[in-house]
Amino acid sequence: MLVLKITNASDVVAAKIGRFLEALTPDALDEKTVEDVLIKELIKNLSAEGLKGEVAAVRGLALHEHGLEVEDGLHVRRREAF
């Protein structure tokens, strides 16, 4: 199992749509947008390599230097098999 944490979603959105418009969108929306695009591209690239599996966007996990913490309210926001 792999865990991927995106830490610069707002910066990526700002680079794509501009700082002014990015300032008008909440950070949670930025994270969801980047995660959704990333899931789409991961599925496309992993499928092209012949890999099969699942990918999910999960809320309520905190990735730290020394481990993974499960927070209250853990839920899967999006899950796709490929």
PDB file of C-alpha atoms in Angstrom:
ATOM      1  CA  MET A   1       0.000   0.000   0.000  1.00  0.00           C
ATOM      2  CA  LEU A   2       1.202   3.483  -0.826  1.00  0.00           C
ATOM      3  CA  VAL A   3       0.263   6.708   0.935  1.00  0.00           C
ATOM      4  CA  LEU A   4       0.724  10.007  -0.874  1.00  0.00           C
ATOM      5  CA  LYS A   5       0.361  13.395   0.820  1.00  0.00           C
ATOM      6  CA  ILE A   6      -0.042  16.512  -1.328  1.00  0.00           C
ATOM      7  CA  THR A   7       1.328  19.555   0.506  1.00  0.00           C
ATOM      8  CA  ASN A   8       1.232  22.291  -2.125  1.00  0.00           C
ATOM      9  CA  ALA A   9      -2.243  22.028  -3.663  1.00  0.00           C
ATOM     10  CA  SER A  10      -2.910  25.769  -3.305  1.00  0.00           C
ATOM     11  CA  ASP A  11       0.359  26.602  -5.065  1.00  0.00           C
ATOM     12  CA  VAL A  12      -0.456  24.291  -7.964  1.00  0.00           C
ATOM     13  CA  VAL A  13      -3.946  25.730  -8.349  1.00  0.00           C
ATOM     14  CA  ALA A  14      -2.566  29.278  -8.142  1.00  0.00           C
ATOM     15  CA  ALA A  15      -0.031  28.495 -10.867  1.00  0.00           C
ATOM     16  CA  LYS A  16      -2.787  27.156 -13.109  1.00  0.00           C
ATOM     17  CA  ILE A  17      -5.533  29.745 -12.534  1.00  0.00           C
ATOM     18  CA  GLY A  18      -3.707  32.701 -10.967  1.00  0.00           C
ATOM     19  CA  ARG A  19      -3.219  33.936  -7.417  1.00  0.00           C
ATOM     20  CA  PHE A  20      -6.333  36.127  -7.399  1.00  0.00           C
ATOM     21  CA  LEU A  21      -8.731  33.326  -8.291  1.00  0.00           C
ATOM     22  CA  GLU A  22      -6.912  30.896  -6.004  1.00  0.00           C
ATOM     23  CA  ALA A  23      -7.420  33.294  -3.098  1.00  0.00           C
ATOM     24  CA  LEU A  24     -11.167  33.067  -3.710  1.00  0.00           C
ATOM     25  CA  THR A  25     -11.252  29.265  -3.417  1.00  0.00           C
ATOM     26  CA  PRO A  26     -11.029  27.456  -0.089  1.00  0.00           C
ATOM     27  CA  ASP A  27      -7.939  25.286   0.482  1.00  0.00           C
ATOM     28  CA  ALA A  28     -10.121  22.173   0.828  1.00  0.00           C
ATOM     29  CA  LEU A  29     -11.424  22.720  -2.706  1.00  0.00           C
ATOM     30  CA  ASP A  30      -7.862  23.134  -3.976  1.00  0.00           C
ATOM     31  CA  GLU A  31      -6.848  19.843  -2.343  1.00  0.00           C
ATOM     32  CA  LYS A  32      -9.836  17.991  -3.795  1.00  0.00           C
ATOM     33  CA  THR A  33      -9.164  19.373  -7.272  1.00  0.00           C
ATOM     34  CA  VAL A  34      -5.501  18.368  -7.225  1.00  0.00           C
ATOM     35  CA  GLU A  35      -6.323  14.947  -5.756  1.00  0.00           C
ATOM     36  CA  ASP A  36      -8.955  14.278  -8.430  1.00  0.00           C
ATOM     37  CA  VAL A  37      -6.577  15.196 -11.259  1.00  0.00           C
ATOM     38  CA  LEU A  38      -3.822  13.113  -9.671  1.00  0.00           C
ATOM     39  CA  ILE A  39      -6.108  10.072  -9.310  1.00  0.00           C
ATOM     40  CA  LYS A  40      -7.100  10.343 -12.975  1.00  0.00           C
ATOM     41  CA  GLU A  41      -3.469  10.543 -14.121  1.00  0.00           C
ATOM     42  CA  LEU A  42      -2.297   7.776 -11.762  1.00  0.00           C
ATOM     43  CA  ILE A  43      -4.965   5.419 -13.072  1.00  0.00           C
ATOM     44  CA  LYS A  44      -4.099   6.248 -16.670  1.00  0.00           C
ATOM     45  CA  ASN A  45      -0.356   5.716 -16.172  1.00  0.00           C
ATOM     46  CA  LEU A  46      -0.548   2.661 -13.919  1.00  0.00           C
ATOM     47  CA  SER A  47      -3.066   0.977 -16.216  1.00  0.00           C
ATOM     48  CA  ALA A  48      -0.779   1.632 -19.194  1.00  0.00           C
ATOM     49  CA  GLU A  49       1.949  -0.297 -17.320  1.00  0.00           C
ATOM     50  CA  GLY A  50      -0.409  -3.241 -16.813  1.00  0.00           C
ATOM     51  CA  LEU A  51      -0.906  -2.680 -13.092  1.00  0.00           C
ATOM     52  CA  LYS A  52      -4.257  -3.305 -11.426  1.00  0.00           C
ATOM     53  CA  GLY A  53      -5.410  -2.044  -8.073  1.00  0.00           C
ATOM     54  CA  GLU A  54      -7.339   0.678  -6.313  1.00  0.00           C
ATOM     55  CA  VAL A  55      -6.654   4.308  -5.485  1.00  0.00           C
ATOM     56  CA  ALA A  56      -8.525   6.397  -2.941  1.00  0.00           C
ATOM     57  CA  ALA A  57      -8.658   9.954  -1.630  1.00  0.00           C
ATOM     58  CA  VAL A  58      -9.017   9.651   2.137  1.00  0.00           C
ATOM     59  CA  ARG A  59      -9.767  12.270   4.784  1.00  0.00           C
ATOM     60  CA  GLY A  60      -8.778  11.738   8.397  1.00  0.00           C
ATOM     61  CA  LEU A  61      -5.256  10.373   8.011  1.00  0.00           C
ATOM     62  CA  ALA A  62      -2.234  12.357   9.127  1.00  0.00           C
ATOM     63  CA  LEU A  63       1.138  11.343   7.713  1.00  0.00           C
ATOM     64  CA  HIS A  64       3.991  12.220  10.045  1.00  0.00           C
ATOM     65  CA  GLU A  65       7.726  11.618   9.893  1.00  0.00           C
ATOM     66  CA  HIS A  66       7.476   8.653  12.257  1.00  0.00           C
ATOM     67  CA  GLY A  67       4.144   7.133  11.337  1.00  0.00           C
ATOM     68  CA  LEU A  68       0.561   7.388  10.204  1.00  0.00           C
ATOM     69  CA  GLU A  69      -2.137   8.731  12.531  1.00  0.00           C
ATOM     70  CA  VAL A  70      -5.824   7.899  12.133  1.00  0.00           C
ATOM     71  CA  GLU A  71      -7.942  10.885  13.124  1.00  0.00           C
ATOM     72  CA  ASP A  72     -11.610  11.044  14.116  1.00  0.00           C
ATOM     73  CA  GLY A  73     -13.932  11.192  11.146  1.00  0.00           C
ATOM     74  CA  LEU A  74     -11.892   8.954   8.839  1.00  0.00           C
ATOM     75  CA  HIS A  75     -13.661   8.539   5.512  1.00  0.00           C
ATOM     76  CA  VAL A  76     -12.935   7.750   1.885  1.00  0.00           C
ATOM     77  CA  ARG A  77     -13.813  10.751  -0.270  1.00  0.00           C
ATOM     78  CA  ARG A  78     -13.246   8.968  -3.569  1.00  0.00           C
ATOM     79  CA  ARG A  79     -12.246   5.420  -4.538  1.00  0.00           C
ATOM     80  CA  GLU A  80     -11.595   3.965  -7.959  1.00  0.00           C
ATOM     81  CA  ALA A  81     -10.433   0.565  -9.120  1.00  0.00           C
ATOM     82  CA  PHE A  82      -8.253   0.233 -12.202  1.00  0.00           C
TER      83      PHE A  82
END
